[in-house]
Every structure is written in structure tokens, then in C-alpha cells.
């Protein structure tokens, strides 16, 4: 079962124990650009999940026993293969979910390779035992032991990058993996499986089960042989997974949605703030980290709004394969209807539509226009619910206290962006923001050694750097007596 996407061949079966496996049933996956079917994909059920978990369980002891140094060559080969196939990965993903081709080629897919390389290298350090404080002639020796089979569940907005962000540390730590990609974007996970095979990963170390969340995903997270669940997706799904994981007390890592504040103080570098504010429409707003609530100090509110409107009018929306495009389409018709529902309800609630609010009349399809609401009544849904589309709101504040009340007035706590030239103020405000990441005078800067995750409903736990290994490993303390034994 294969399909051709953007001139590249993609196997649409599962990948279990280094074999391609079909299912009796299939499901179609579509292109965000054309809305046409790109291929039919094997629809995993309990049967295929059981097979994949069994393969991963069988492969675990030997993979774990290799140690970080022994796993390194496999993972470095995988990272190199990803680098060598950046063009293929970018072309397939863009055709599928409509993300910008240039960004994908130049940054996103390369980050996928880096995710594998970085954690493979870091595992060398984590694998070492080290002595901690000596107490009463005894020494603590801390080791990071792999946990076993990990279930990795990913969303559709950046499927390849987010899967490698989990696969990298999970494999580097010595675990084996069953990856369940989102049903709207199943294809690049299959390319990753091709590369895992080519890199020589032993059978069962890396497996992919395709299928629906409520079917394959639910079976995977409920499996008693799964020792870790790392999930990126929405809050309602996380709640279902948490309840399933509770039955086996399986540890979970959740990276969920956001409704992040984008804070602009009057003393900011206005050019910088405007440039970054426009970036919140990146990936047509389908970015968990987007600062979708623009909070602007009242003394520059009018100027900021007018500048932002004139610049937003120049954003080029169109085919994501064209280099000049900065805003592409939404992922599916279902998602577009959801986004439009938020927009219509915001209008009904009395918010002022500054621009956008509809599908582009010239482009049609899934090209929802960048949208901005001002004068949004307190308590309106658009101020608190994640739209996950190109829809921002703008509000003004006149004091730090008012700003903090607005900024933290959501169930989410994923990120915050803050623009001011006053570092003392930035530090003061940052310390009071409830967010996993605060960007001061920047956006989207990522360092794999830093913790990443969300507070409140935006997630549970942190990944990145040693935090990834804290999650993917069973941390063991061996205390031994120094000197003479008796
Ligand atoms: P989703 O929750 O609908 O689906 C995510 C994944 O979970 C998919 O693979 C889906 O098949 C699977 N799934 C669905 N039901 C399941 C179940 N019962 N058991 C197990 N798996 C199940 O989310 P989505 O619409 O694909 O993604 C959008 C969401 O992801 C947004 O809320 C966004 O903010 C969030 N997101 C967060 C981050 C982050 O790093 N914090 C990054 C990207 C996206």
C-alpha cells in the first residue's frame, strides 16, 4: 500500500518490528492545499497496537543493554538520513498539512534531525553514573535507566518535528517506541520509519501504528506494557489519556494547547514588537505557542493597532509551496469550520472585527484570512478558548497590575511574549506570568537543552535537556558505603 505525494513514494501501512503491516480497514488522508485525497492509510486497531507493543517490548532488553554509547551510531545514522531527506520530508508534509515549504526545508525538518542528534549525544552524559554528596561515608550513585516501551502520540500541526522531539530522547534513553501520528497527517511518520530501517535500528525498536485517536491511540495509551506516554495535542484528549493511564499508573508527559499573551509595553522597540506580532499568524495560526492575545499598553495602543493593521494587510497568503507565501491554508475543512465557528461567535458576542474573519475570497479552499478582533467584551469565548487558527485579539492595559490580571486570565499557561526595553520590568513581569516559556523581546527561539512545557491546562511535565531524560528514564539511586565493608 503505497501512494505518491509531491513526487515521493510513501508507504501507508504500519511499521511494526521492521515490517510493513496492513490492516483490514483503511482511512483517507487529504491535502490542505488541494483538499484532495493523498492516499489511504492502514487503520490500526487493538490488534496492530498489541503487535507493535509486543515488538517494542521484545526489542527493549537488547536496545537498553547497548548503553548510550552503543546506541549512538544508530541514532547518528538516523539523524544524517533525516538531513539527507529534508527536501522529501518538507515536500510531503507541506502537501499534507499546508505548512510553509521554505520554513520546513530550511528550519523545521533540520530541527527534526537535530532532535535525534542532540539527545543521542546528551544521553552519553546522562548514562554516566555520578557521585553526589558524600554523607556518613556513603555515596549516592545516580543512574538513568531506560523505562521500557514508550507510547508517543503527536498532533498534525508540526507532525514530523514533534515526533522526532519525542523519538530522539525516548530512543537515546534506551527505550523502544510506538509512535501514533495524527490521522490527518500520517505520512512523514512513515518516512521516518523508512529511515529507521535504513539506519539499521533493530526490529521493534521503532514502530509506527497509524489510525484514529479514539481507536489506535486509545488502545495504545491503555496498554499495560507501555511504560511512558508522551502526548502532544489538545486538552480534551489529554484528559482521556490521563484517565486511561491512571489504570496502569503509567507516567505521562503532556504538551497541550495555549492562549498565550503577547505583551507590548510603550517603551518597547516598536518595530521588533510589530514584526514578532505578525509572526503569530505563522502556520496559519496553527501553533500551540502563538501569542493570540495581543496586550498593548494604552499609550501606544492606537499607534500599534494602526501599524499592525497596515502590515497585516500586506501578509501574503497563498500556496505554501511558493517562497513568497507567509500564510498558508488551514489543515482540513473540519478544522476550518471549527475556526470559523469561533469567529462567528466572537462577532455575535459584540467584538469588533478589525480585519479578516472569513475565507480569502480570491483563494477560496482552506485559506482562512488572518483575523483580528478588538473591543472584545469581557468573558467572551474568544479571549479564553484556543482557536488554533489565524485569529488574534487585541486588548489594552494601563498598569502592570492590570496587565498581569489580563495575561494570566486563562486556563492555559504555555507561553508568553514580552516586549520592553526595560530589563528590570521584563524580569518583574516574567516572574509573575504563569507560563512554561517566556520570550523577552523575541519569539520562537528554542534551545533543546532548555525545559519546554506548559503550566495549568497547557501541560504536565517538561521535556527538553535533562528534563526529557527525567521523564523517559527510571532514575535509580544506588547508595554504597565508602571504605571498608563489614
Ligand atoms: P488532538 O488532541 O485532537 O489529537 C492529538 C493526537 O492524539 C492525535 O494523534 C490523535 O489521533 C490522538 N488522539 C485523539 N484521541 C485520542 C485518545 N482518546 N487516546 C489517544 N490518542 C488520541 O489534537 P490535535 O487537534 O491533533 O492538535 C492540536 C492541539 O495540539 C492544540 O490544542 C495544540 O495547541 C496542541 N499542540 C500543543 C503543542 C505543545 O507543544 N504544547 C504542540 C503542538 C500542538
Short mmCIF file of N, CA, C and O and ligand atoms in Angstrom, two decimals, residues 153-158 162 165 180-184 211-219 221 231-238 240-241 254-258 286-289 335 386 388 412 414 452-454 458, ligand 1:
data_model
loop_
_atom_site.label_atom_id
_atom_site.label_comp_id
_atom_site.label_asym_id
_atom_site.label_seq_id
_atom_site.Cartn_x
_atom_site.Cartn_y
_atom_site.Cartn_z
N UNK A 153 2.44 10.10 21.05
CA UNK A 153 1.24 10.49 20.29
C UNK A 153 1.37 11.95 19.88
O UNK A 153 1.63 12.82 20.73
N UNK A 154 1.23 12.21 18.59
CA UNK A 154 1.56 13.54 18.06
C UNK A 154 0.39 14.17 17.31
O UNK A 154 -0.48 13.46 16.79
N UNK A 155 0.38 15.50 17.23
CA UNK A 155 -0.69 16.21 16.52
C UNK A 155 -0.31 16.48 15.06
O UNK A 155 0.75 16.05 14.60
N UNK A 156 -1.15 17.21 14.37
CA UNK A 156 -0.99 17.38 12.93
C UNK A 156 -0.30 18.68 12.53
O UNK A 156 0.00 18.89 11.36
N UNK A 157 -0.08 19.60 13.47
CA UNK A 157 0.39 20.92 13.03
C UNK A 157 1.88 20.95 12.69
O UNK A 157 2.29 21.74 11.83
N UNK A 158 2.68 20.13 13.37
CA UNK A 158 4.11 20.02 13.02
C UNK A 158 4.48 18.56 13.24
O UNK A 158 5.30 18.24 14.10
N UNK A 162 7.58 17.33 15.76
CA UNK A 162 7.13 16.95 17.10
C UNK A 162 7.34 15.46 17.38
O UNK A 162 7.57 15.07 18.52
N UNK A 165 11.01 15.09 18.27
CA UNK A 165 11.23 15.72 19.60
C UNK A 165 10.98 14.70 20.71
O UNK A 165 11.55 14.77 21.79
N UNK A 180 2.23 6.97 17.34
CA UNK A 180 0.90 7.05 16.69
C UNK A 180 0.73 8.49 16.22
O UNK A 180 0.43 9.38 16.99
N UNK A 181 0.94 8.72 14.91
CA UNK A 181 0.78 10.09 14.40
C UNK A 181 -0.70 10.45 14.24
O UNK A 181 -1.56 9.56 14.22
N UNK A 182 -0.96 11.74 14.12
CA UNK A 182 -2.34 12.20 13.93
C UNK A 182 -2.89 11.67 12.60
O UNK A 182 -2.17 11.59 11.61
N UNK A 183 -4.15 11.35 12.60
CA UNK A 183 -4.77 10.74 11.41
C UNK A 183 -4.83 11.69 10.22
O UNK A 183 -4.91 11.25 9.08
N UNK A 184 -4.81 13.00 10.48
CA UNK A 184 -4.83 13.95 9.35
C UNK A 184 -3.45 14.03 8.68
O UNK A 184 -3.34 14.49 7.54
N UNK A 211 -3.61 5.40 12.51
CA UNK A 211 -5.01 5.20 12.86
C UNK A 211 -5.61 6.37 13.61
O UNK A 211 -4.96 7.39 13.85
N UNK A 212 -6.86 6.17 13.98
CA UNK A 212 -7.61 7.23 14.67
C UNK A 212 -7.25 7.28 16.15
O UNK A 212 -6.92 6.26 16.76
N UNK A 213 -7.38 8.48 16.69
CA UNK A 213 -7.07 8.65 18.11
C UNK A 213 -7.93 7.80 19.01
O UNK A 213 -7.43 7.12 19.92
N UNK A 214 -9.22 7.82 18.75
CA UNK A 214 -10.15 7.12 19.64
C UNK A 214 -10.02 5.60 19.52
O UNK A 214 -10.54 4.86 20.36
N UNK A 215 -9.31 5.15 18.48
CA UNK A 215 -9.20 3.72 18.24
C UNK A 215 -7.75 3.26 18.54
O UNK A 215 -7.49 2.70 19.61
N UNK A 216 -6.83 3.54 17.61
CA UNK A 216 -5.44 3.11 17.82
C UNK A 216 -4.81 3.86 19.00
O UNK A 216 -4.12 3.25 19.84
N UNK A 217 -5.05 5.17 19.08
CA UNK A 217 -4.45 5.97 20.16
C UNK A 217 -4.93 5.48 21.52
O UNK A 217 -4.13 5.27 22.45
N UNK A 218 -6.24 5.29 21.63
CA UNK A 218 -6.81 4.88 22.92
C UNK A 218 -6.29 3.50 23.32
O UNK A 218 -5.98 3.26 24.50
N UNK A 219 -6.16 2.60 22.35
CA UNK A 219 -5.66 1.25 22.67
C UNK A 219 -4.20 1.33 23.14
O UNK A 219 -3.79 0.61 24.06
N UNK A 221 -2.53 3.92 24.61
CA UNK A 221 -2.29 4.52 25.93
C UNK A 221 -2.85 3.67 27.07
O UNK A 221 -2.46 3.83 28.22
N UNK A 231 2.54 12.80 25.08
CA UNK A 231 1.43 13.22 24.22
C UNK A 231 1.52 14.71 23.94
O UNK A 231 1.70 15.51 24.87
N UNK A 232 1.39 15.09 22.69
CA UNK A 232 1.20 16.49 22.33
C UNK A 232 -0.13 16.60 21.60
O UNK A 232 -0.35 15.89 20.61
N UNK A 233 -0.99 17.44 22.10
CA UNK A 233 -2.31 17.58 21.49
C UNK A 233 -3.20 18.45 22.34
O UNK A 233 -2.72 19.34 23.06
N UNK A 234 -4.48 18.18 22.28
CA UNK A 234 -5.45 19.07 22.91
C UNK A 234 -5.78 18.65 24.34
O UNK A 234 -5.57 17.50 24.74
N UNK A 235 -6.35 19.57 25.07
CA UNK A 235 -6.70 19.31 26.47
C UNK A 235 -7.75 18.20 26.61
O UNK A 235 -7.59 17.29 27.43
N UNK A 236 -8.84 18.22 25.81
CA UNK A 236 -9.83 17.14 25.99
C UNK A 236 -9.23 15.75 25.77
O UNK A 236 -9.54 14.81 26.51
N UNK A 237 -8.35 15.62 24.77
CA UNK A 237 -7.72 14.31 24.54
C UNK A 237 -6.80 13.96 25.72
O UNK A 237 -6.77 12.81 26.16
N UNK A 238 -6.08 14.95 26.22
CA UNK A 238 -5.18 14.69 27.36
C UNK A 238 -5.96 14.14 28.56
O UNK A 238 -5.48 13.25 29.26
N UNK A 240 -8.65 12.36 28.48
CA UNK A 240 -8.99 10.95 28.22
C UNK A 240 -7.75 10.07 28.45
O UNK A 240 -7.83 8.99 29.03
N UNK A 241 -6.61 10.55 27.95
CA UNK A 241 -5.38 9.75 28.09
C UNK A 241 -5.00 9.61 29.57
O UNK A 241 -4.62 8.53 30.03
N UNK A 254 2.56 15.70 29.06
CA UNK A 254 1.54 16.33 28.20
C UNK A 254 2.01 17.71 27.74
O UNK A 254 2.32 18.56 28.57
N UNK A 255 2.01 17.91 26.43
CA UNK A 255 2.25 19.25 25.88
C UNK A 255 0.99 19.64 25.15
O UNK A 255 0.65 19.09 24.10
N UNK A 256 0.27 20.62 25.71
CA UNK A 256 -1.10 20.86 25.25
C UNK A 256 -1.26 22.25 24.66
O UNK A 256 -0.31 22.85 24.19
N UNK A 257 -2.45 22.73 24.67
CA UNK A 257 -2.76 23.96 23.96
C UNK A 257 -2.34 25.22 24.71
O UNK A 257 -1.76 25.16 25.79
N UNK A 258 -2.63 26.35 24.09
CA UNK A 258 -2.28 27.62 24.71
C UNK A 258 -3.21 28.75 24.30
O UNK A 258 -4.01 28.62 23.36
N UNK A 286 -1.80 27.88 13.42
CA UNK A 286 -1.90 26.52 13.98
C UNK A 286 -0.61 26.18 14.72
O UNK A 286 0.13 25.26 14.36
N UNK A 287 -0.34 26.98 15.71
CA UNK A 287 0.87 26.85 16.52
C UNK A 287 0.45 26.96 17.98
O UNK A 287 -0.16 27.96 18.37
N UNK A 288 0.80 25.95 18.75
CA UNK A 288 0.37 25.95 20.16
C UNK A 288 0.90 27.18 20.89
O UNK A 288 0.26 27.70 21.79
N UNK A 289 2.10 27.63 20.50
CA UNK A 289 2.78 28.70 21.23
C UNK A 289 2.31 30.09 20.86
O UNK A 289 2.71 31.07 21.49
N UNK A 335 -11.46 21.46 10.42
CA UNK A 335 -10.80 22.44 11.29
C UNK A 335 -11.22 23.86 10.90
O UNK A 335 -11.42 24.71 11.78
N UNK A 386 -8.79 28.25 22.98
CA UNK A 386 -7.77 28.15 21.92
C UNK A 386 -8.47 27.94 20.58
O UNK A 386 -9.20 26.96 20.41
N UNK A 388 -6.71 27.94 17.52
CA UNK A 388 -5.76 27.19 16.70
C UNK A 388 -5.93 27.53 15.22
O UNK A 388 -5.92 26.67 14.34
N UNK A 412 -4.97 28.39 30.39
CA UNK A 412 -3.72 27.92 29.78
C UNK A 412 -2.51 28.61 30.41
O UNK A 412 -2.64 29.67 31.04
N UNK A 414 0.96 28.20 28.54
CA UNK A 414 2.02 27.61 27.72
C UNK A 414 3.19 28.57 27.53
O UNK A 414 4.33 28.22 27.80
N UNK A 452 10.90 22.62 28.28
CA UNK A 452 9.77 23.07 27.46
C UNK A 452 8.52 22.35 27.94
O UNK A 452 8.51 21.14 28.14
N UNK A 453 7.45 23.12 28.11
CA UNK A 453 6.18 22.52 28.53
C UNK A 453 5.23 23.61 28.97
O UNK A 453 5.51 24.80 28.79
N UNK A 454 4.12 23.21 29.53
CA UNK A 454 3.11 24.20 29.87
C UNK A 454 2.66 24.10 31.31
O UNK A 454 2.72 23.04 31.92
N UNK A 458 -2.05 23.78 30.11
CA UNK A 458 -1.17 23.65 28.94
C UNK A 458 -0.22 22.47 29.03
O UNK A 458 0.56 22.23 28.10
P1 LIG B 1 -5.85 16.10 19.37
O1 LIG B 1 -5.82 16.06 20.85
O2 LIG B 1 -7.17 16.04 18.69
O3 LIG B 1 -5.01 14.89 18.75
C1 LIG B 1 -3.63 14.71 19.04
C2 LIG B 1 -3.28 13.25 18.88
O4 LIG B 1 -3.99 12.50 19.83
C3 LIG B 1 -3.63 12.66 17.52
O5 LIG B 1 -2.62 11.77 17.12
C4 LIG B 1 -4.91 11.90 17.80
O6 LIG B 1 -5.13 10.82 16.93
C5 LIG B 1 -4.63 11.39 19.21
N1 LIG B 1 -5.81 11.04 19.99
C6 LIG B 1 -7.06 11.54 19.88
N2 LIG B 1 -7.87 10.93 20.78
C7 LIG B 1 -7.13 10.04 21.46
C8 LIG B 1 -7.39 9.15 22.53
N3 LIG B 1 -8.61 9.02 23.06
N4 LIG B 1 -6.37 8.40 23.01
C9 LIG B 1 -5.13 8.52 22.50
N5 LIG B 1 -4.82 9.35 21.47
C10 LIG B 1 -5.80 10.11 20.97
O7 LIG B 1 -5.04 17.39 18.96
P2 LIG B 1 -4.79 17.96 17.50
O8 LIG B 1 -6.04 18.62 17.04
O9 LIG B 1 -4.16 16.91 16.66
O10 LIG B 1 -3.67 19.04 17.79
C11 LIG B 1 -3.96 20.34 18.15
C12 LIG B 1 -3.70 20.55 19.62
O11 LIG B 1 -2.35 20.21 19.91
C13 LIG B 1 -3.85 22.01 20.01
O12 LIG B 1 -4.52 22.10 21.24
C14 LIG B 1 -2.41 22.47 20.16
O13 LIG B 1 -2.24 23.58 20.99
C15 LIG B 1 -1.75 21.26 20.70
N6 LIG B 1 -0.31 21.31 20.49
C16 LIG B 1 0.50 21.50 21.58
C17 LIG B 1 1.87 21.60 21.41
C18 LIG B 1 2.79 21.80 22.58
O14 LIG B 1 3.98 21.57 22.43
N7 LIG B 1 2.29 22.23 23.73
C19 LIG B 1 2.42 21.48 20.13
C20 LIG B 1 1.58 21.30 19.05
C21 LIG B 1 0.21 21.21 19.24
#
